[in-house]
Amino acid sequence: MEMTLRWYGSKFDTVTLKQIRQIPGVTGVITTLYDTVPGEVWSRERIRAMKDEVAAAGLHIAGIESVNIHDAIKTGAADRDKYIDNYIETLENLGEEDIHLVCYNFMPVFDWTRTELARVRPDGSTVLAYTQEAVDALDPEKMFDSIAGDMNGTIMPGWEPERMAHVKDLFAMYKDIDDEKLFENLKYFLERIMPVCDKYDINMAIHPDDPAWSVFGLPRIIINKANILRMMQMVDNPHNGVTFCSGSYGTNLENDLPDMIRSLKGRIHFAHVRNLKFNSPTDFEEAAHLSSDGTFDMYEIMKALYEIGFTGPIRPDHGRMIWDEVAMPGYGLYDRALGATYLNGLWEAIEKGAR
């Protein structure tokens, strides 16, 4: 595996490439053209400029997170083929620039849902958190307003103000979309893009829904072992794979994370490994990556990845805000650097134990 860090670009990220380069064991970044909109074609010139900037810092682009999918594709609208054609052109340009991993999601309206961006933990750190009770009390059209004040002046992925300004219209687009229809639309999209993925050896790694259940009545399909196996069987191509995010699948305590990893051998192209602490099955908060700080056995998660021969990029995920850092919630430098070092240590111990 290769340890990486997510980076949003020099115009948007409070963390610099110079800082990332100094984290022991981190050799690549997972990045994106953050100022593009779903459906827009990424030009080779912009992709190359991004590559050159990262290379100049002594790192490389290990993958893209994300090339966002237009809602017309997710809803199966009449104009979806136009946006799929644009997506294919972007994949071609990425392939020509020797980039072979794309993480994406197929979540309606909200890319992820949290009810708090700065819950204070006993140690004084602040974290992202979710309570179903708070969601049930919210008007979905006011969801953005409820968290906007805690974004520390940043633009958070999936919660761009321009997109959130049209939440009512987005809900209307999905009013007739259920789980089955969403699966059909995902299948159509994947079948269209697989030929270009085969040509350029691009691994498509779908990110799970977060949390792993319906929110505001919207369909959620990438939530458990049965559904993810169904997705891979319906488009049975090795380039059709997953981003295994322990924190997203782990929102549902019924998901056995090590077992899921073992069932996905050969189809996990990318991994996000993070920990959650549960106060109840529907009240959870982000924790430090250390096993004892949360609910998950991080050693067993990393061990399962090692045992299936995982060789792709991995990254620590949402970190706590610690040491008075002001950054995009979940994406500061300090706690993610600690997380990367901890995960590398677990991997080293597992690797040496297997010899």
CSV table of C-alpha atoms in Angstrom, one decimal:
chain,number,residue,atom,x,y,z
A,1,MET,CA,0.0,0.0,0.0
A,2,GLU,CA,1.0,3.6,-0.4
A,3,MET,CA,0.3,6.2,2.3
A,4,THR,CA,-1.2,9.4,1.0
A,5,LEU,CA,-3.0,12.5,2.2
A,6,ARG,CA,-6.0,14.2,0.6
A,7,TRP,CA,-5.1,17.7,-0.7
A,8,TYR,CA,-7.6,20.2,-2.2
A,9,GLY,CA,-5.1,22.4,-4.1
A,10,SER,CA,-3.1,25.4,-3.1
A,11,LYS,CA,-6.0,27.8,-3.6
A,12,PHE,CA,-8.4,25.9,-1.3
A,13,ASP,CA,-6.4,23.9,1.2
A,14,THR,CA,-4.9,25.3,4.4
A,15,VAL,CA,-2.4,22.4,4.3
A,16,THR,CA,0.6,22.9,2.0
A,17,LEU,CA,2.4,20.3,-0.1
A,18,LYS,CA,5.6,21.2,1.7
A,19,GLN,CA,3.9,20.2,5.0
A,20,ILE,CA,2.6,16.9,3.5
A,21,ARG,CA,6.0,16.1,2.2
A,22,GLN,CA,7.3,16.2,5.7
A,23,ILE,CA,4.9,13.5,7.1
A,24,PRO,CA,7.0,10.3,7.4
A,25,GLY,CA,5.9,7.7,5.0
A,26,VAL,CA,3.5,9.9,2.9
A,27,THR,CA,4.6,9.8,-0.7
A,28,GLY,CA,1.6,10.9,-2.6
A,29,VAL,CA,-1.6,13.0,-2.6
A,30,ILE,CA,-5.1,12.4,-3.5
A,31,THR,CA,-6.3,15.5,-5.1
A,32,THR,CA,-8.9,17.2,-7.4
A,33,LEU,CA,-9.6,20.2,-9.5
A,34,TYR,CA,-11.7,21.6,-6.7
A,35,ASP,CA,-13.1,24.6,-8.7
A,36,THR,CA,-14.7,22.4,-11.4
A,37,VAL,CA,-18.4,21.6,-11.4
A,38,PRO,CA,-20.1,18.3,-12.0
A,39,GLY,CA,-20.4,17.7,-15.7
A,40,GLU,CA,-17.4,19.9,-16.7
A,41,VAL,CA,-14.6,18.4,-18.8
A,42,TRP,CA,-11.2,18.5,-17.1
A,43,SER,CA,-8.6,19.6,-19.7
A,44,ARG,CA,-5.3,18.0,-20.1
A,45,GLU,CA,-3.6,21.3,-19.5
A,46,ARG,CA,-5.1,21.8,-16.1
A,47,ILE,CA,-4.5,18.2,-15.1
A,48,ARG,CA,-0.8,18.5,-16.2
A,49,ALA,CA,-0.4,21.8,-14.3
A,50,MET,CA,-1.8,20.1,-11.2
A,51,LYS,CA,0.6,17.2,-11.7
A,52,ASP,CA,3.6,19.5,-12.1
A,53,GLU,CA,2.8,21.4,-9.0
A,54,VAL,CA,2.6,18.2,-6.9
A,55,ALA,CA,5.8,16.8,-8.5
A,56,ALA,CA,7.7,20.0,-7.8
A,57,ALA,CA,7.0,19.4,-4.0
A,58,GLY,CA,8.5,15.9,-4.2
A,59,LEU,CA,5.2,14.1,-4.3
A,60,HIS,CA,3.0,12.5,-6.9
A,61,ILE,CA,-0.7,12.3,-7.6
A,62,ALA,CA,-1.8,8.8,-6.4
A,63,GLY,CA,-5.4,9.3,-7.4
A,64,ILE,CA,-8.3,11.7,-7.9
A,65,GLU,CA,-11.0,12.4,-5.3
A,66,SER,CA,-13.3,13.3,-6.9
A,67,VAL,CA,-14.5,13.7,-10.4
A,68,ASN,CA,-18.0,14.5,-9.3
A,69,ILE,CA,-21.0,13.0,-11.1
A,70,HIS,CA,-23.7,15.2,-12.5
A,71,ASP,CA,-27.2,14.8,-11.0
A,72,ALA,CA,-28.6,14.1,-14.5
A,73,ILE,CA,-26.5,10.8,-14.5
A,74,LYS,CA,-27.7,9.8,-11.0
A,75,THR,CA,-31.3,10.5,-11.8
A,76,GLY,CA,-31.2,9.1,-15.3
A,77,ALA,CA,-32.4,12.4,-16.9
A,78,ALA,CA,-32.9,12.8,-20.6
A,79,ASP,CA,-29.6,14.6,-21.0
A,80,ARG,CA,-27.5,12.2,-19.0
A,81,ASP,CA,-25.5,10.9,-22.0
A,82,LYS,CA,-24.1,14.4,-22.6
A,83,TYR,CA,-22.7,14.4,-19.1
A,84,ILE,CA,-21.4,10.8,-19.4
A,85,ASP,CA,-19.6,11.8,-22.6
A,86,ASN,CA,-18.0,14.7,-20.7
A,87,TYR,CA,-17.0,12.3,-17.9
A,88,ILE,CA,-15.5,9.9,-20.5
A,89,GLU,CA,-13.5,12.8,-22.0
A,90,THR,CA,-12.2,13.7,-18.5
A,91,LEU,CA,-11.2,10.0,-17.9
A,92,GLU,CA,-9.4,10.0,-21.2
A,93,ASN,CA,-7.4,13.1,-20.3
A,94,LEU,CA,-6.5,11.7,-16.9
A,95,GLY,CA,-5.4,8.5,-18.5
A,96,GLU,CA,-3.2,10.4,-21.0
A,97,GLU,CA,-1.6,12.1,-18.0
A,98,ASP,CA,-0.9,8.7,-16.4
A,99,ILE,CA,-3.4,9.0,-13.6
A,100,HIS,CA,-5.2,5.7,-13.0
A,101,LEU,CA,-7.5,6.0,-9.9
A,102,VAL,CA,-10.7,7.9,-9.6
A,103,CYS,CA,-12.8,8.0,-6.4
A,104,TYR,CA,-16.4,9.1,-6.8
A,105,ASN,CA,-19.7,8.7,-5.1
A,106,PHE,CA,-23.3,8.1,-6.2
A,107,MET,CA,-25.1,9.8,-3.3
A,108,PRO,CA,-28.2,11.9,-4.0
A,109,VAL,CA,-28.2,15.6,-3.0
A,110,PHE,CA,-25.8,15.4,0.0
A,111,ASP,CA,-22.4,13.8,-0.5
A,112,TRP,CA,-22.2,13.2,3.3
A,113,THR,CA,-24.2,14.3,6.3
A,114,ARG,CA,-23.1,15.6,9.6
A,115,THR,CA,-25.1,17.6,12.1
A,116,GLU,CA,-22.1,19.1,13.8
A,117,LEU,CA,-18.7,20.2,12.5
A,118,ALA,CA,-17.1,21.1,15.8
A,119,ARG,CA,-18.4,18.9,18.6
A,120,VAL,CA,-16.1,19.4,21.6
A,121,ARG,CA,-14.6,16.2,22.9
A,122,PRO,CA,-13.3,15.7,26.5
A,123,ASP,CA,-9.7,16.4,25.5
A,124,GLY,CA,-10.7,19.8,24.0
A,125,SER,CA,-10.4,18.7,20.4
A,126,THR,CA,-13.3,19.3,18.0
A,127,VAL,CA,-14.8,16.8,15.6
A,128,LEU,CA,-17.4,16.1,13.0
A,129,ALA,CA,-20.5,14.4,14.5
A,130,TYR,CA,-23.9,13.1,13.7
A,131,THR,CA,-27.1,12.5,15.6
A,132,GLN,CA,-30.2,11.1,13.9
A,133,GLU,CA,-32.4,13.0,16.4
A,134,ALA,CA,-30.9,16.3,15.1
A,135,VAL,CA,-31.5,15.2,11.4
A,136,ASP,CA,-35.1,14.3,12.2
A,137,ALA,CA,-35.7,17.8,13.6
A,138,LEU,CA,-34.3,19.6,10.6
A,139,ASP,CA,-35.9,20.9,7.5
A,140,PRO,CA,-33.5,19.4,4.8
A,141,GLU,CA,-33.5,22.7,2.9
A,142,LYS,CA,-32.0,24.3,6.0
A,143,MET,CA,-29.3,21.6,6.5
A,144,PHE,CA,-26.6,23.8,5.0
A,145,ASP,CA,-27.5,26.7,7.2
A,146,SER,CA,-27.2,24.6,10.3
A,147,ILE,CA,-23.5,23.8,9.7
A,148,ALA,CA,-22.2,26.7,7.5
A,149,GLY,CA,-21.0,28.7,10.5
A,150,ASP,CA,-18.5,26.0,11.5
A,151,MET,CA,-16.7,25.6,8.1
A,152,ASN,CA,-13.9,28.0,9.2
A,153,GLY,CA,-14.2,30.0,6.1
A,154,THR,CA,-13.6,27.0,3.8
A,155,ILE,CA,-15.7,25.3,1.1
A,156,MET,CA,-16.4,21.8,2.1
A,157,PRO,CA,-16.7,19.0,-0.5
A,158,GLY,CA,-20.3,18.2,-1.3
A,159,TRP,CA,-21.5,21.4,0.5
A,160,GLU,CA,-20.6,24.0,-2.1
A,161,PRO,CA,-22.8,27.1,-1.5
A,162,GLU,CA,-23.8,27.3,-5.2
A,163,ARG,CA,-25.1,23.7,-5.0
A,164,MET,CA,-26.7,24.1,-1.7
A,165,ALA,CA,-28.6,27.2,-2.9
A,166,HIS,CA,-30.6,24.8,-5.1
A,167,VAL,CA,-31.4,22.1,-2.5
A,168,LYS,CA,-35.1,22.3,-3.1
A,169,ASP,CA,-34.7,21.7,-6.8
A,170,LEU,CA,-32.3,18.8,-6.1
A,171,PHE,CA,-34.9,17.1,-3.9
A,172,ALA,CA,-37.4,17.5,-6.6
A,173,MET,CA,-35.1,15.8,-9.1
A,174,TYR,CA,-34.9,12.8,-6.9
A,175,LYS,CA,-38.5,12.5,-5.9
A,176,ASP,CA,-39.2,9.5,-8.1
A,177,ILE,CA,-35.8,7.8,-7.5
A,178,ASP,CA,-35.7,4.8,-5.2
A,179,ASP,CA,-32.9,2.4,-4.5
A,180,GLU,CA,-33.7,0.2,-7.5
A,181,LYS,CA,-33.7,3.1,-9.9
A,182,LEU,CA,-30.5,4.5,-8.5
A,183,PHE,CA,-28.9,1.1,-9.0
A,184,GLU,CA,-30.1,1.1,-12.6
A,185,ASN,CA,-28.6,4.5,-13.2
A,186,LEU,CA,-25.3,3.5,-11.7
A,187,LYS,CA,-25.2,0.4,-13.9
A,188,TYR,CA,-25.9,2.5,-17.0
A,189,PHE,CA,-23.1,4.9,-16.1
A,190,LEU,CA,-20.5,2.2,-15.3
A,191,GLU,CA,-21.3,0.2,-18.5
A,192,ARG,CA,-20.7,3.4,-20.5
A,193,ILE,CA,-17.4,4.3,-18.9
A,194,MET,CA,-15.8,0.8,-18.6
A,195,PRO,CA,-14.3,0.7,-22.1
A,196,VAL,CA,-12.3,3.9,-21.5
A,197,CYS,CA,-11.3,2.5,-18.0
A,198,ASP,CA,-10.1,-0.7,-19.8
A,199,LYS,CA,-8.1,1.4,-22.4
A,200,TYR,CA,-6.3,3.5,-19.8
A,201,ASP,CA,-6.3,1.1,-16.9
A,202,ILE,CA,-8.3,3.5,-14.7
A,203,ASN,CA,-9.7,2.1,-11.5
A,204,MET,CA,-13.1,3.5,-10.5
A,205,ALA,CA,-13.4,3.4,-6.8
A,206,ILE,CA,-16.9,4.1,-5.5
A,207,HIS,CA,-17.1,5.7,-2.1
A,208,PRO,CA,-19.8,4.5,0.3
A,209,ASP,CA,-22.7,6.5,1.4
A,210,ASP,CA,-22.2,8.4,4.7
A,211,PRO,CA,-24.0,7.6,6.9
A,212,ALA,CA,-24.9,4.1,5.6
A,213,TRP,CA,-28.7,4.6,5.7
A,214,SER,CA,-31.3,6.8,4.1
A,215,VAL,CA,-31.3,10.5,5.2
A,216,PHE,CA,-34.3,12.7,4.6
A,217,GLY,CA,-35.9,9.8,2.7
A,218,LEU,CA,-33.2,9.9,-0.1
A,219,PRO,CA,-32.1,6.5,-1.5
A,220,ARG,CA,-28.7,5.2,-0.3
A,221,ILE,CA,-27.3,2.1,-2.0
A,222,ILE,CA,-23.6,1.8,-1.3
A,223,ILE,CA,-24.1,0.9,2.4
A,224,ASN,CA,-23.3,-2.7,3.1
A,225,LYS,CA,-21.7,-5.9,1.9
A,226,ALA,CA,-24.7,-7.2,0.0
A,227,ASN,CA,-25.2,-4.0,-2.0
A,228,ILE,CA,-21.5,-3.5,-2.9
A,229,LEU,CA,-21.2,-7.1,-4.1
A,230,ARG,CA,-24.3,-6.5,-6.2
A,231,MET,CA,-22.8,-3.5,-7.7
A,232,MET,CA,-19.6,-5.3,-8.7
A,233,GLN,CA,-21.5,-8.3,-10.1
A,234,MET,CA,-23.9,-6.1,-12.2
A,235,VAL,CA,-20.8,-4.6,-14.0
A,236,ASP,CA,-18.2,-7.4,-13.5
A,237,ASN,CA,-15.1,-5.6,-14.5
A,238,PRO,CA,-12.0,-5.4,-12.3
A,239,HIS,CA,-11.9,-1.6,-12.9
A,240,ASN,CA,-15.3,-1.4,-11.2
A,241,GLY,CA,-14.2,-1.3,-7.6
A,242,VAL,CA,-14.5,0.4,-4.3
A,243,THR,CA,-13.0,2.9,-2.0
A,244,PHE,CA,-13.2,1.1,1.3
A,245,CYS,CA,-14.0,3.8,3.8
A,246,SER,CA,-14.1,2.3,7.3
A,247,GLY,CA,-15.7,5.4,8.7
A,248,SER,CA,-18.6,5.5,6.2
A,249,TYR,CA,-19.4,1.7,6.2
A,250,GLY,CA,-18.7,1.8,9.9
A,251,THR,CA,-21.6,4.2,10.6
A,252,ASN,CA,-23.7,1.1,10.6
A,253,LEU,CA,-22.6,-1.1,13.4
A,254,GLU,CA,-24.0,-4.1,11.7
A,255,ASN,CA,-21.3,-3.9,9.1
A,256,ASP,CA,-18.4,-6.2,9.9
A,257,LEU,CA,-15.5,-4.2,8.5
A,258,PRO,CA,-12.7,-6.8,8.3
A,259,ASP,CA,-15.2,-9.3,6.8
A,260,MET,CA,-16.3,-6.8,4.2
A,261,ILE,CA,-12.6,-6.2,3.3
A,262,ARG,CA,-11.9,-9.9,2.8
A,263,SER,CA,-15.0,-10.3,0.6
A,264,LEU,CA,-13.8,-7.5,-1.7
A,265,LYS,CA,-10.4,-8.9,-2.5
A,266,GLY,CA,-9.1,-7.5,-5.8
A,267,ARG,CA,-11.8,-4.8,-6.0
A,268,ILE,CA,-10.6,-2.4,-3.3
A,269,HIS,CA,-8.7,0.2,-5.2
A,270,PHE,CA,-8.4,2.8,-2.5
A,271,ALA,CA,-8.8,2.9,1.3
A,272,HIS,CA,-9.9,5.6,3.8
A,273,VAL,CA,-9.1,4.3,7.3
A,274,ARG,CA,-10.5,6.2,10.2
A,275,ASN,CA,-12.2,5.6,13.6
A,276,LEU,CA,-15.6,6.6,15.0
A,277,LYS,CA,-16.8,6.7,18.6
A,278,PHE,CA,-20.4,5.8,19.1
A,279,ASN,CA,-22.6,7.2,21.9
A,280,SER,CA,-25.6,5.3,20.5
A,281,PRO,CA,-26.2,3.5,17.2
A,282,THR,CA,-27.3,6.7,15.6
A,283,ASP,CA,-25.1,9.2,17.5
A,284,PHE,CA,-21.5,9.0,16.5
A,285,GLU,CA,-18.5,11.3,16.4
A,286,GLU,CA,-15.1,11.2,14.7
A,287,ALA,CA,-12.3,10.0,16.9
A,288,ALA,CA,-8.5,9.9,16.7
A,289,HIS,CA,-7.3,7.0,14.5
A,290,LEU,CA,-6.0,5.1,17.6
A,291,SER,CA,-8.2,2.1,18.2
A,292,SER,CA,-8.7,2.9,21.9
A,293,ASP,CA,-10.0,6.3,21.2
A,294,GLY,CA,-13.1,5.0,19.3
A,295,THR,CA,-15.1,1.9,18.5
A,296,PHE,CA,-13.2,0.2,15.7
A,297,ASP,CA,-10.3,-2.2,15.9
A,298,MET,CA,-7.9,-0.5,13.6
A,299,TYR,CA,-5.4,-3.3,13.8
A,300,GLU,CA,-7.9,-5.8,12.4
A,301,ILE,CA,-8.9,-3.4,9.6
A,302,MET,CA,-5.4,-2.9,8.5
A,303,LYS,CA,-4.6,-6.7,8.9
A,304,ALA,CA,-7.6,-7.5,6.6
A,305,LEU,CA,-6.2,-5.1,4.0
A,306,TYR,CA,-2.8,-6.7,4.3
A,307,GLU,CA,-4.2,-10.2,4.0
A,308,ILE,CA,-6.0,-9.5,0.8
A,309,GLY,CA,-2.8,-8.1,-0.8
A,310,PHE,CA,-4.0,-4.5,-0.9
A,311,THR,CA,-1.4,-2.4,-2.8
A,312,GLY,CA,-3.4,0.7,-3.6
A,313,PRO,CA,-3.3,4.2,-2.0
A,314,ILE,CA,-4.6,4.6,1.5
A,315,ARG,CA,-5.1,7.7,3.5
A,316,PRO,CA,-6.1,8.7,7.0
A,317,ASP,CA,-9.5,10.3,6.9
A,318,HIS,CA,-11.3,12.9,9.0
A,319,GLY,CA,-9.0,14.2,11.7
A,320,ARG,CA,-9.8,16.1,14.9
A,321,MET,CA,-9.1,19.8,15.1
A,322,ILE,CA,-6.2,19.8,17.6
A,323,TRP,CA,-3.5,22.2,18.9
A,324,ASP,CA,-5.6,25.3,17.9
A,325,GLU,CA,-5.4,24.6,14.2
A,326,VAL,CA,-8.0,26.4,12.1
A,327,ALA,CA,-8.7,24.5,8.9
A,328,MET,CA,-11.4,22.8,6.9
A,329,PRO,CA,-13.2,20.6,9.5
A,330,GLY,CA,-11.9,17.1,9.3
A,331,TYR,CA,-9.0,18.1,7.0
A,332,GLY,CA,-6.4,19.8,9.1
A,333,LEU,CA,-2.7,18.8,9.1
A,334,TYR,CA,-1.9,17.7,12.7
A,335,ASP,CA,-4.3,14.9,13.5
A,336,ARG,CA,-4.2,13.5,10.0
A,337,ALA,CA,-0.4,13.4,10.2
A,338,LEU,CA,-0.7,11.5,13.4
A,339,GLY,CA,-3.2,9.2,11.8
A,340,ALA,CA,-0.9,8.5,8.8
A,341,THR,CA,2.0,7.7,11.1
A,342,TYR,CA,-0.2,5.4,13.3
A,343,LEU,CA,-1.6,3.5,10.3
A,344,ASN,CA,2.0,3.1,8.9
A,345,GLY,CA,3.0,1.7,12.2
A,346,LEU,CA,0.2,-0.8,12.2
A,347,TRP,CA,1.1,-1.9,8.7
A,348,GLU,CA,4.8,-2.3,9.6
A,349,ALA,CA,3.9,-4.4,12.6
A,350,ILE,CA,1.5,-6.6,10.6
A,351,GLU,CA,4.0,-7.0,7.8
A,352,LYS,CA,6.8,-8.0,10.2
A,353,GLY,CA,4.5,-10.4,12.0
A,354,ALA,CA,3.7,-12.2,8.8
A,355,ARG,CA,7.3,-13.0,7.9
